[in-house]
Amino acid sequence: MSAGISSAPMQVSGSKPPSVPHVDIDPFAIDFFDDLYPAQEALREAGSVVYLDKWNVYGVARYAQVHAVLNDPQTFCSSRGVGLSDFKKEKPWRPPSLILEADPPAHTRTRAVLSKVLSPAVMKQIRDRFAAAAEAKVDELLRRRHIDAIADLAEAYPLSVFPDAMGLQQEGREHLLAYAGVVFNAFGPPNELRQTAIERSAPHQAYVAEQCQRKNLTPGGFGACIHAFSDSGEIRPDEAPLLVRSLLSAGLDTTVNGLGAAVYCLARFPDEMARLRANPSLARNAFEEAVRFESPVQTFFRTTTREVEIGGHMIGEGEKVLMFLGAANRDPRRWDEPDRYDITRKTSGHVGFGSGIHMCVGQLVARLEGEVVLAALARRGVAIEIDGPVKRRYNNTLRGLESLPITIKPA
Amino acid sequence: MTSIIFIHPDGRNVCIEANGAESAMLAATSHGIDGILAECGGNAMCATCHVYVDEAWLDRLSPMGSEEDALLDGAAAERLPNSRLSCQIQLTPELDGLVLRLPDRQV
């Protein structure tokens, strides 16, 4: 692929800062997805901030700058959209999210509600149920032996626990992954992935809009809990359906790709699978390290609210800045042996779930699902071997596989 | 520099020198203290950097916010009156010698 860096004229006279390195990489192109790591390295090494000529946006790919942008929401806002589209200039493809695409103080209120709905205390209540479902799933897969780790595990397991935890009706659940695919493609530029996804989105949007209504959500589920906060006045009744929508958008496909990443890692690195079998209590960290290593959510944008300096370069107001979370998670400035999957790595600080006020509100659910599935594999003494062609699934934001044929058997 | 003493559940003591401008959590993780997981990286979202603050130091810390208070209810180990999240303990020179006990588990 063309990973070249065109050197814009350096300005050395006077006090004018050097211009930002221009890069002709398209981070939303299929060949970028197919050969990710050399391109990510090129983006990191080009400079602390780069300019992507293909889409006329700035980009940050080093850990320090990605972390800094994530943690300065006043300067790098979300209310103008966290995709390429600038909501100040373009009509959003759907009504904006009240949490993801919002800034304080509006964000603070909605965020507090979702944090309570998905708190550590709530995780304690659902833990046994999620763990039992993981054990049952792994037993079923061991009986089948030859499976597709994506459809049969990475998708099947979250689908067996999350929609029920949300309190969704049985009918129509097949729309959930399709809808999430649209949402994450829509953060990207107007390429074929985005346009095709949005063109086909009407039935999925209709399903999700309907499921967000209070009458369709089973009491006790996350969805009903969100609506209950409108009774106590923490949110308005008309805000509740959109907050349910946030969990339906971001609560399933992300964990699918997280679990897929973890199984893909353990299949490719059998020594790490052996360490996990020897010590199943490493399951939670093995999942976390897979999130760092594969970064299922690869990118998000912010928009500058003022002129700001990044790494010695001045960026104007109203500019889109693309954060390469996946590149930051493999930045050798931050991580020892970043390209090594190490289930005992100290992963704290990775930006696979983001960082700062918008950090994934469902991270505890994701970790719970990841932990109980990997622990079930470890406790059953499972060995995983890839036994067919691995196919990538292409999405503007999400990184994951379409198909991962494996043999799963006792080691 | 600010010294912090971490006491493991088995009684083992580890003293670290923090640079003083960080949180107790960050000081712990950057010095490889086992027993502080900090899964969320210091964003007050996960309750896996739970510590028990030595009684002598408890009143010298800045008061607990409502978020931290709610998160501690979900901590894996028992919540005690001296429970805090170490990501919310900002180190200052006045906290030189701070003693923090680690719980038996974080998840």
Short mmCIF file of C-alpha atoms in Angstrom, two decimals:
data_model
loop_
_atom_site.label_atom_id
_atom_site.label_comp_id
_atom_site.label_asym_id
_atom_site.label_seq_id
_atom_site.Cartn_x
_atom_site.Cartn_y
_atom_site.Cartn_z
CA MET A 1 0.00 0.00 0.00
CA SER A 2 1.06 3.59 -0.34
CA ALA A 3 2.24 4.52 3.13
CA GLY A 4 4.27 7.45 1.94
CA ILE A 5 4.66 10.70 3.77
CA SER A 6 4.79 13.72 1.53
CA SER A 7 7.09 16.23 3.10
CA ALA A 8 5.43 19.60 3.09
CA PRO A 9 7.85 22.52 2.94
CA MET A 10 9.53 22.97 6.30
CA GLN A 11 9.24 26.47 7.67
CA VAL A 12 12.36 27.32 9.57
CA SER A 13 12.46 31.09 9.38
CA GLY A 14 11.43 33.26 12.29
CA SER A 15 9.26 31.83 15.05
CA LYS A 16 6.85 30.06 12.72
CA PRO A 17 6.44 26.42 13.76
CA PRO A 18 7.27 23.68 11.27
CA SER A 19 4.24 22.60 9.29
CA VAL A 20 2.42 19.43 10.16
CA PRO A 21 3.62 16.37 8.21
CA HIS A 22 1.18 15.48 5.45
CA VAL A 23 0.42 11.78 5.06
CA ASP A 24 -1.29 10.18 2.08
CA ILE A 25 -2.61 7.19 4.00
CA ASP A 26 -6.36 6.51 3.86
CA PRO A 27 -7.12 4.90 7.24
CA PHE A 28 -10.58 3.86 6.03
CA ALA A 29 -9.45 1.95 2.94
CA ILE A 30 -9.60 -1.82 2.60
CA ASP A 31 -5.86 -2.08 1.93
CA PHE A 32 -5.22 -0.15 5.15
CA PHE A 33 -7.33 -2.64 7.12
CA ASP A 34 -5.59 -5.56 5.40
CA ASP A 35 -2.08 -4.42 6.28
CA LEU A 36 -2.66 -2.30 9.36
CA TYR A 37 0.55 -2.32 11.36
CA PRO A 38 3.08 -0.83 8.89
CA ALA A 39 0.61 1.97 8.17
CA GLN A 40 -0.01 2.61 11.87
CA GLU A 41 3.73 2.77 12.42
CA ALA A 42 4.08 5.24 9.55
CA LEU A 43 1.38 7.42 11.12
CA ARG A 44 3.08 7.31 14.53
CA GLU A 45 6.54 7.99 13.21
CA ALA A 46 5.52 10.80 10.86
CA GLY A 47 4.99 13.12 13.81
CA SER A 48 3.09 13.80 17.00
CA VAL A 49 0.31 15.13 14.81
CA VAL A 50 -0.21 14.50 11.08
CA TYR A 51 -2.50 15.81 8.37
CA LEU A 52 -4.41 13.23 6.34
CA ASP A 53 -4.76 14.70 2.86
CA LYS A 54 -7.31 12.13 1.76
CA TRP A 55 -9.97 13.42 4.16
CA ASN A 56 -8.56 16.82 5.19
CA VAL A 57 -8.31 16.03 8.87
CA TYR A 58 -5.60 16.00 11.49
CA GLY A 59 -4.60 12.72 13.08
CA VAL A 60 -2.80 11.63 16.25
CA ALA A 61 -1.37 8.12 16.50
CA ARG A 62 1.09 8.31 19.39
CA TYR A 63 -0.08 7.29 22.84
CA ALA A 64 0.75 10.58 24.56
CA GLN A 65 -1.20 12.71 22.09
CA VAL A 66 -4.15 10.31 21.85
CA HIS A 67 -4.39 10.24 25.64
CA ALA A 68 -4.08 14.03 25.84
CA VAL A 69 -6.82 14.64 23.26
CA LEU A 70 -9.14 12.16 24.98
CA ASN A 71 -8.61 13.93 28.28
CA ASP A 72 -9.23 17.50 27.09
CA PRO A 73 -12.92 17.46 26.14
CA GLN A 74 -13.20 21.25 26.42
CA THR A 75 -10.75 21.74 23.56
CA PHE A 76 -11.55 18.55 21.66
CA CYS A 77 -15.33 18.37 21.74
CA SER A 78 -17.70 15.52 20.89
CA SER A 79 -20.89 17.51 20.24
CA ARG A 80 -19.84 18.17 16.64
CA GLY A 81 -19.76 14.41 16.11
CA VAL A 82 -17.16 11.76 16.85
CA GLY A 83 -17.02 10.72 13.22
CA LEU A 84 -15.71 12.64 10.21
CA SER A 85 -18.99 14.46 9.69
CA ASP A 86 -19.05 17.87 11.43
CA PHE A 87 -22.53 18.33 12.92
CA LYS A 88 -22.06 22.09 12.71
CA LYS A 89 -21.88 21.83 8.92
CA GLU A 90 -23.78 18.64 8.09
CA LYS A 91 -27.04 17.13 9.29
CA PRO A 92 -26.25 13.98 11.29
CA TRP A 93 -27.47 10.73 9.71
CA ARG A 94 -29.48 10.01 12.86
CA PRO A 95 -30.47 12.12 15.89
CA PRO A 96 -27.19 12.61 17.80
CA SER A 97 -26.44 10.48 20.84
CA LEU A 98 -27.13 12.24 24.15
CA ILE A 99 -23.94 10.86 25.64
CA LEU A 100 -21.39 10.00 22.95
CA GLU A 101 -22.03 13.09 20.84
CA ALA A 102 -22.49 15.52 23.74
CA ASP A 103 -20.26 17.78 25.85
CA PRO A 104 -20.51 18.83 29.49
CA PRO A 105 -22.71 19.95 31.12
CA ALA A 106 -25.33 18.08 29.02
CA HIS A 107 -23.09 14.99 28.91
CA THR A 108 -22.50 14.95 32.66
CA ARG A 109 -26.15 14.25 33.47
CA THR A 110 -26.73 11.47 30.94
CA ARG A 111 -23.38 9.90 31.66
CA ALA A 112 -24.17 9.73 35.38
CA VAL A 113 -27.33 7.76 34.63
CA LEU A 114 -25.65 5.17 32.38
CA SER A 115 -22.76 4.86 34.88
CA LYS A 116 -25.27 3.93 37.57
CA VAL A 117 -27.11 1.48 35.30
CA LEU A 118 -23.81 -0.29 34.50
CA SER A 119 -21.99 0.16 37.82
CA PRO A 120 -19.66 -2.31 39.58
CA ALA A 121 -22.48 -3.06 42.03
CA VAL A 122 -24.80 -4.05 39.14
CA MET A 123 -22.06 -6.27 37.70
CA LYS A 124 -22.01 -8.24 40.96
CA GLN A 125 -25.70 -8.99 40.45
CA ILE A 126 -25.40 -10.26 36.87
CA ARG A 127 -22.07 -12.01 37.25
CA ASP A 128 -23.28 -15.52 38.11
CA ARG A 129 -25.80 -15.52 35.28
CA PHE A 130 -23.19 -14.40 32.73
CA ALA A 131 -20.66 -16.96 34.02
CA ALA A 132 -23.14 -19.85 33.85
CA ALA A 133 -24.03 -18.96 30.28
CA ALA A 134 -20.34 -18.91 29.35
CA GLU A 135 -19.74 -22.35 30.86
CA ALA A 136 -22.74 -23.75 29.00
CA LYS A 137 -21.60 -22.19 25.74
CA VAL A 138 -18.07 -23.61 26.01
CA ASP A 139 -19.44 -27.08 26.84
CA GLU A 140 -21.65 -26.93 23.75
CA LEU A 141 -18.72 -25.88 21.54
CA LEU A 142 -16.49 -28.64 22.94
CA ARG A 143 -19.12 -31.15 21.84
CA ARG A 144 -19.15 -29.68 18.33
CA ARG A 145 -15.35 -29.40 18.10
CA HIS A 146 -15.15 -27.67 14.68
CA ILE A 147 -16.71 -24.24 14.98
CA ASP A 148 -16.51 -20.72 13.69
CA ALA A 149 -15.20 -18.73 16.65
CA ILE A 150 -16.93 -15.59 15.40
CA ALA A 151 -20.48 -16.78 14.71
CA ASP A 152 -20.54 -19.59 17.27
CA LEU A 153 -18.76 -17.89 20.16
CA ALA A 154 -17.86 -14.20 19.75
CA GLU A 155 -21.38 -13.42 18.47
CA ALA A 156 -23.37 -16.23 20.03
CA TYR A 157 -22.26 -15.63 23.61
CA PRO A 158 -23.02 -11.88 23.84
CA LEU A 159 -26.30 -12.53 22.00
CA SER A 160 -27.15 -15.11 24.66
CA VAL A 161 -26.70 -12.69 27.58
CA PHE A 162 -26.76 -9.03 26.57
CA PRO A 163 -30.20 -8.66 24.92
CA ASP A 164 -31.75 -10.40 27.93
CA ALA A 165 -29.80 -8.17 30.33
CA MET A 166 -31.13 -5.17 28.39
CA GLY A 167 -34.66 -6.56 28.70
CA LEU A 168 -35.34 -6.78 24.96
CA GLN A 169 -38.18 -8.69 23.33
CA GLN A 170 -37.28 -11.98 21.64
CA GLU A 171 -38.37 -10.91 18.16
CA GLY A 172 -36.12 -8.97 15.85
CA ARG A 173 -32.81 -9.37 17.67
CA GLU A 174 -31.12 -10.13 14.36
CA HIS A 175 -31.26 -6.37 13.72
CA LEU A 176 -28.91 -5.61 16.64
CA LEU A 177 -25.57 -6.47 15.05
CA ALA A 178 -26.66 -5.02 11.73
CA TYR A 179 -27.63 -1.75 13.40
CA ALA A 180 -24.35 -1.53 15.30
CA GLY A 181 -22.47 -2.18 12.06
CA VAL A 182 -24.18 0.85 10.54
CA VAL A 183 -23.44 3.05 13.55
CA PHE A 184 -19.73 2.26 13.51
CA ASN A 185 -19.43 2.52 9.73
CA ALA A 186 -21.15 5.90 9.89
CA PHE A 187 -18.32 7.42 11.96
CA GLY A 188 -16.11 7.00 8.92
CA PRO A 189 -15.82 9.16 5.82
CA PRO A 190 -18.36 9.03 2.97
CA ASN A 191 -16.78 5.94 1.44
CA GLU A 192 -18.59 2.87 0.15
CA LEU A 193 -18.67 1.22 3.59
CA ARG A 194 -20.52 4.19 5.07
CA GLN A 195 -22.82 4.93 2.17
CA THR A 196 -23.92 1.31 1.71
CA ALA A 197 -24.48 0.89 5.44
CA ILE A 198 -26.66 3.98 5.74
CA GLU A 199 -28.65 3.14 2.59
CA ARG A 200 -29.64 -0.20 4.11
CA SER A 201 -30.19 1.06 7.63
CA ALA A 202 -33.92 1.89 7.61
CA PRO A 203 -35.27 -1.45 8.90
CA HIS A 204 -32.59 -1.66 11.58
CA GLN A 205 -33.26 1.92 12.71
CA ALA A 206 -36.99 1.21 12.88
CA TYR A 207 -36.41 -1.88 15.01
CA VAL A 208 -34.07 -0.08 17.43
CA ALA A 209 -36.35 2.95 17.78
CA GLU A 210 -39.22 0.65 18.72
CA GLN A 211 -37.19 -1.38 21.23
CA CYS A 212 -36.08 1.79 23.02
CA GLN A 213 -39.66 2.52 24.11
CA ARG A 214 -40.43 1.81 27.73
CA LYS A 215 -43.34 -0.50 26.96
CA ASN A 216 -41.04 -2.87 25.07
CA LEU A 217 -38.42 -3.23 27.80
CA THR A 218 -38.74 -5.96 30.43
CA PRO A 219 -38.72 -4.70 34.03
CA GLY A 220 -35.37 -5.18 35.77
CA GLY A 221 -33.29 -4.93 32.58
CA PHE A 222 -30.79 -2.17 31.80
CA GLY A 223 -33.32 -0.54 29.45
CA ALA A 224 -36.06 -0.33 32.07
CA CYS A 225 -33.51 0.95 34.61
CA ILE A 226 -32.65 3.82 32.28
CA HIS A 227 -36.34 4.73 31.94
CA ALA A 228 -36.73 4.58 35.74
CA PHE A 229 -34.28 7.47 36.03
CA SER A 230 -36.81 9.64 34.21
CA ASP A 231 -39.25 8.99 37.08
CA SER A 232 -36.77 10.41 39.58
CA GLY A 233 -36.10 13.40 37.32
CA GLU A 234 -32.43 12.73 36.56
CA ILE A 235 -33.31 12.62 32.87
CA ARG A 236 -36.41 13.69 30.95
CA PRO A 237 -38.80 10.97 29.71
CA ASP A 238 -38.01 11.86 26.10
CA GLU A 239 -34.28 11.35 26.75
CA ALA A 240 -34.60 7.78 28.01
CA PRO A 241 -35.20 6.07 24.63
CA LEU A 242 -32.09 7.72 23.14
CA LEU A 243 -29.99 6.53 26.09
CA VAL A 244 -31.31 3.00 25.60
CA ARG A 245 -30.31 3.41 21.97
CA SER A 246 -26.74 4.14 23.09
CA LEU A 247 -26.49 0.76 24.80
CA LEU A 248 -28.03 -1.00 21.80
CA SER A 249 -25.56 0.76 19.48
CA ALA A 250 -22.42 0.21 21.48
CA GLY A 251 -23.13 -2.70 23.79
CA LEU A 252 -23.06 -5.70 21.52
CA ASP A 253 -20.87 -5.40 18.42
CA THR A 254 -18.01 -4.05 20.56
CA THR A 255 -18.02 -7.07 22.86
CA VAL A 256 -18.39 -9.36 19.84
CA ASN A 257 -15.19 -7.90 18.43
CA GLY A 258 -13.51 -7.94 21.84
CA LEU A 259 -14.26 -11.62 22.32
CA GLY A 260 -13.29 -12.34 18.73
CA ALA A 261 -9.99 -10.56 19.33
CA ALA A 262 -9.32 -12.59 22.46
CA VAL A 263 -10.00 -15.96 20.80
CA TYR A 264 -7.96 -14.91 17.76
CA CYS A 265 -5.04 -14.03 20.05
CA LEU A 266 -5.25 -17.26 22.03
CA ALA A 267 -5.46 -19.26 18.79
CA ARG A 268 -2.39 -17.57 17.32
CA PHE A 269 -0.34 -17.64 20.53
CA PRO A 270 -0.73 -21.15 21.98
CA ASP A 271 1.90 -20.48 24.65
CA GLU A 272 -0.35 -17.77 26.07
CA MET A 273 -3.32 -20.19 25.93
CA ALA A 274 -1.19 -22.67 27.89
CA ARG A 275 -0.44 -20.02 30.54
CA LEU A 276 -4.14 -19.27 30.75
CA ARG A 277 -5.01 -22.95 31.19
CA ALA A 278 -2.40 -23.20 33.95
CA ASN A 279 -3.88 -20.16 35.70
CA PRO A 280 -7.50 -19.40 34.82
CA SER A 281 -7.45 -16.36 37.09
CA LEU A 282 -5.51 -14.62 34.30
CA ALA A 283 -8.68 -14.69 32.16
CA ARG A 284 -9.69 -11.13 32.88
CA ASN A 285 -6.26 -9.73 32.03
CA ALA A 286 -5.99 -11.96 28.97
CA PHE A 287 -9.16 -10.31 27.68
CA GLU A 288 -7.93 -6.82 28.57
CA GLU A 289 -4.64 -7.45 26.78
CA ALA A 290 -6.58 -8.61 23.70
CA VAL A 291 -8.45 -5.30 23.75
CA ARG A 292 -5.11 -3.47 23.82
CA PHE A 293 -3.53 -5.74 21.21
CA GLU A 294 -6.36 -5.73 18.65
CA SER A 295 -8.19 -2.53 19.65
CA PRO A 296 -11.67 -3.55 18.45
CA VAL A 297 -12.61 0.14 18.34
CA GLN A 298 -9.82 1.58 16.20
CA THR A 299 -10.61 5.26 15.89
CA PHE A 300 -12.76 8.18 16.96
CA PHE A 301 -12.78 11.84 15.95
CA ARG A 302 -12.98 15.02 17.99
CA THR A 303 -13.47 18.63 16.81
CA THR A 304 -11.37 21.53 18.09
CA THR A 305 -13.26 24.29 19.88
CA ARG A 306 -10.34 26.75 19.72
CA GLU A 307 -6.88 27.11 18.31
CA VAL A 308 -4.68 24.58 20.11
CA GLU A 309 -1.12 23.33 20.09
CA ILE A 310 -0.39 19.63 19.66
CA GLY A 311 3.24 18.55 19.83
CA GLY A 312 4.50 21.97 18.77
CA HIS A 313 1.99 22.44 15.93
CA MET A 314 -0.89 24.90 15.99
CA ILE A 315 -4.26 23.50 14.96
CA GLY A 316 -7.08 25.92 14.18
CA GLU A 317 -10.61 26.03 15.58
CA GLY A 318 -13.25 23.76 14.04
CA GLU A 319 -10.80 21.12 12.83
CA LYS A 320 -11.50 17.42 12.97
CA VAL A 321 -8.84 15.38 14.77
CA LEU A 322 -8.75 11.61 14.23
CA MET A 323 -7.48 9.61 17.20
CA PHE A 324 -5.84 6.30 16.34
CA LEU A 325 -6.60 4.29 19.48
CA GLY A 326 -5.17 1.10 17.98
CA ALA A 327 -1.90 2.80 17.03
CA ALA A 328 -1.62 4.34 20.51
CA ASN A 329 -2.09 0.90 22.05
CA ARG A 330 0.98 -0.32 20.15
CA ASP A 331 3.13 2.79 20.55
CA PRO A 332 6.63 1.64 21.58
CA ARG A 333 7.01 4.97 23.43
CA ARG A 334 4.45 3.69 25.91
CA TRP A 335 4.57 -0.14 25.72
CA ASP A 336 7.42 -2.63 26.00
CA GLU A 337 7.24 -5.10 23.11
CA PRO A 338 3.93 -3.62 21.94
CA ASP A 339 3.42 -6.23 19.23
CA ARG A 340 3.56 -9.07 21.74
CA TYR A 341 0.33 -10.52 23.17
CA ASP A 342 1.21 -11.09 26.84
CA ILE A 343 -1.62 -12.14 29.15
CA THR A 344 0.33 -10.96 32.21
CA ARG A 345 1.06 -7.49 30.85
CA LYS A 346 0.14 -4.51 33.03
CA THR A 347 -2.52 -3.17 30.70
CA SER A 348 -3.75 -0.28 32.83
CA GLY A 349 -3.76 2.91 30.77
CA HIS A 350 -4.50 1.37 27.36
CA VAL A 351 -6.99 3.38 25.33
CA GLY A 352 -8.93 0.48 23.81
CA PHE A 353 -11.95 1.69 25.81
CA GLY A 354 -10.96 5.32 25.34
CA SER A 355 -10.06 7.52 28.32
CA GLY A 356 -11.52 10.52 30.11
CA ILE A 357 -15.17 11.51 30.38
CA HIS A 358 -16.26 9.55 27.30
CA MET A 359 -14.44 6.35 28.22
CA CYS A 360 -16.63 3.36 27.39
CA VAL A 361 -19.51 3.36 29.87
CA GLY A 362 -20.06 -0.35 29.25
CA GLN A 363 -16.46 -1.37 29.92
CA LEU A 364 -17.46 -3.37 33.00
CA VAL A 365 -19.96 -5.43 31.00
CA ALA A 366 -17.32 -6.04 28.32
CA ARG A 367 -14.75 -7.16 30.89
CA LEU A 368 -17.27 -9.40 32.59
CA GLU A 369 -18.19 -11.11 29.32
CA GLY A 370 -14.55 -11.45 28.32
CA GLU A 371 -13.48 -12.79 31.68
CA VAL A 372 -16.16 -15.42 32.07
CA VAL A 373 -15.74 -16.77 28.53
CA LEU A 374 -11.94 -17.00 28.76
CA ALA A 375 -12.16 -18.45 32.27
CA ALA A 376 -14.57 -21.12 30.99
CA LEU A 377 -12.14 -22.01 28.18
CA ALA A 378 -9.25 -22.15 30.65
CA ARG A 379 -11.07 -24.24 33.24
CA ARG A 380 -12.17 -26.77 30.59
CA GLY A 381 -8.49 -27.07 29.62
CA VAL A 382 -9.23 -26.09 26.06
CA ALA A 383 -6.75 -25.88 23.18
CA ILE A 384 -7.65 -23.78 20.14
CA GLU A 385 -6.32 -24.32 16.65
CA ILE A 386 -7.16 -22.38 13.50
CA ASP A 387 -8.31 -24.93 10.90
CA GLY A 388 -9.57 -22.87 7.97
CA PRO A 389 -9.25 -19.54 6.19
CA VAL A 390 -9.47 -16.48 8.46
CA LYS A 391 -11.64 -13.73 6.93
CA ARG A 392 -11.60 -10.10 8.02
CA ARG A 393 -14.80 -8.06 8.47
CA TYR A 394 -14.50 -4.52 7.20
CA ASN A 395 -15.91 -1.60 9.13
CA ASN A 396 -14.81 2.04 9.27
CA THR A 397 -14.38 1.94 13.05
CA LEU A 398 -14.51 -1.64 14.30
CA ARG A 399 -11.70 -4.11 13.78
CA GLY A 400 -12.61 -7.78 13.80
CA LEU A 401 -13.12 -10.93 11.84
CA GLU A 402 -15.94 -12.23 9.67
CA SER A 403 -14.87 -15.82 10.13
CA LEU A 404 -12.39 -17.68 12.35
CA PRO A 405 -12.70 -21.44 11.81
CA ILE A 406 -11.20 -23.30 14.77
CA THR A 407 -10.92 -26.71 16.32
CA ILE A 408 -11.66 -26.52 20.03
CA LYS A 409 -10.68 -29.58 22.09
CA PRO A 410 -9.17 -30.57 25.43
CA ALA A 411 -5.44 -29.78 25.44
CA MET B 1 9.24 13.09 46.26
CA THR B 2 6.47 11.53 48.32
CA SER B 3 6.95 8.15 50.00
CA ILE B 4 3.99 5.81 50.10
CA ILE B 5 3.91 2.54 51.99
CA PHE B 6 1.69 -0.21 50.59
CA ILE B 7 0.88 -3.09 52.92
CA HIS B 8 -0.14 -6.31 51.18
CA PRO B 9 -2.79 -8.60 52.71
CA ASP B 10 0.00 -10.99 53.80
CA GLY B 11 1.65 -8.19 55.77
CA ARG B 12 4.44 -7.51 53.28
CA ASN B 13 5.38 -3.80 53.12
CA VAL B 14 6.55 -2.02 50.01
CA CYS B 15 7.69 1.58 50.11
CA ILE B 16 7.76 3.54 46.88
CA GLU B 17 8.90 7.04 46.03
CA ALA B 18 6.29 8.89 43.98
CA ASN B 19 7.16 12.02 42.05
CA GLY B 20 4.39 13.76 43.93
CA ALA B 21 2.19 15.15 41.18
CA GLU B 22 0.28 11.98 40.39
CA SER B 23 -2.45 9.88 41.99
CA ALA B 24 -1.63 7.13 44.46
CA MET B 25 -2.97 4.68 41.84
CA LEU B 26 -0.59 5.90 39.15
CA ALA B 27 2.32 5.83 41.58
CA ALA B 28 1.43 2.23 42.46
CA THR B 29 1.00 0.95 38.92
CA SER B 30 4.12 2.69 37.63
CA HIS B 31 6.10 1.03 40.46
CA GLY B 32 4.63 -2.39 39.70
CA ILE B 33 2.62 -2.76 42.91
CA ASP B 34 0.57 -5.95 42.55
CA GLY B 35 -2.85 -5.60 43.99
CA ILE B 36 -3.73 -2.32 42.28
CA LEU B 37 -5.36 -3.24 38.97
CA ALA B 38 -6.74 0.13 37.86
CA GLU B 39 -8.53 -1.40 34.90
CA CYS B 40 -10.05 1.90 33.81
CA GLY B 41 -6.72 3.72 33.98
CA GLY B 42 -7.77 6.29 36.54
CA ASN B 43 -11.11 7.46 35.19
CA ALA B 44 -13.12 6.56 38.33
CA MET B 45 -15.17 3.92 36.56
CA CYS B 46 -14.08 0.47 37.70
CA ALA B 47 -13.33 0.26 41.46
CA THR B 48 -10.25 -1.93 40.91
CA CYS B 49 -7.76 0.38 42.65
CA HIS B 50 -9.45 0.01 46.04
CA VAL B 51 -7.28 0.65 49.13
CA TYR B 52 -7.78 0.88 52.89
CA VAL B 53 -6.25 4.11 54.14
CA ASP B 54 -4.35 3.91 57.43
CA GLU B 55 -6.51 5.62 60.07
CA ALA B 56 -3.80 8.15 60.88
CA TRP B 57 -3.99 9.50 57.34
CA LEU B 58 -7.68 9.29 56.59
CA ASP B 59 -8.60 12.85 57.57
CA ARG B 60 -5.71 14.33 55.62
CA LEU B 61 -7.09 13.19 52.25
CA SER B 62 -9.44 15.30 50.19
CA PRO B 63 -13.04 14.23 50.77
CA MET B 64 -14.67 11.53 48.70
CA GLY B 65 -16.89 12.51 45.75
CA SER B 66 -20.29 10.93 45.13
CA GLU B 67 -18.98 8.94 42.12
CA GLU B 68 -16.23 7.36 44.17
CA ASP B 69 -18.68 6.68 46.97
CA ALA B 70 -21.02 4.80 44.62
CA LEU B 71 -18.19 2.87 42.97
CA LEU B 72 -16.87 1.65 46.32
CA ASP B 73 -20.19 -0.12 46.90
CA GLY B 74 -19.27 -2.32 43.96
CA ALA B 75 -15.68 -3.03 45.01
CA ALA B 76 -14.80 -6.72 45.06
CA ALA B 77 -13.38 -6.75 48.59
CA GLU B 78 -15.36 -5.64 51.61
CA ARG B 79 -15.96 -1.91 51.85
CA LEU B 80 -14.75 -0.49 55.16
CA PRO B 81 -15.05 3.03 56.62
CA ASN B 82 -11.46 3.72 55.48
CA SER B 83 -11.99 2.45 51.90
CA ARG B 84 -10.94 4.77 49.07
CA LEU B 85 -10.14 4.50 45.38
CA SER B 86 -6.44 5.22 45.00
CA CYS B 87 -7.01 6.96 41.64
CA GLN B 88 -8.85 9.65 43.59
CA ILE B 89 -6.02 10.22 46.09
CA GLN B 90 -3.96 13.04 44.64
CA LEU B 91 -0.48 12.99 46.12
CA THR B 92 0.95 16.13 47.70
CA PRO B 93 4.12 16.72 49.73
CA GLU B 94 1.92 16.73 52.86
CA LEU B 95 1.10 13.07 52.20
CA ASP B 96 4.75 11.99 52.50
CA GLY B 97 4.70 8.71 54.43
CA LEU B 98 1.10 7.79 53.50
CA VAL B 99 0.20 4.22 54.46
CA LEU B 100 -2.27 2.29 52.25
CA ARG B 101 -3.39 -1.28 52.85
CA LEU B 102 -4.28 -3.43 49.83
CA PRO B 103 -7.46 -5.52 49.83
CA ASP B 104 -7.31 -9.28 49.18
CA ARG B 105 -8.83 -8.85 45.71
CA GLN B 106 -9.84 -6.20 43.19
CA VAL B 107 -12.21 -8.21 40.96
#
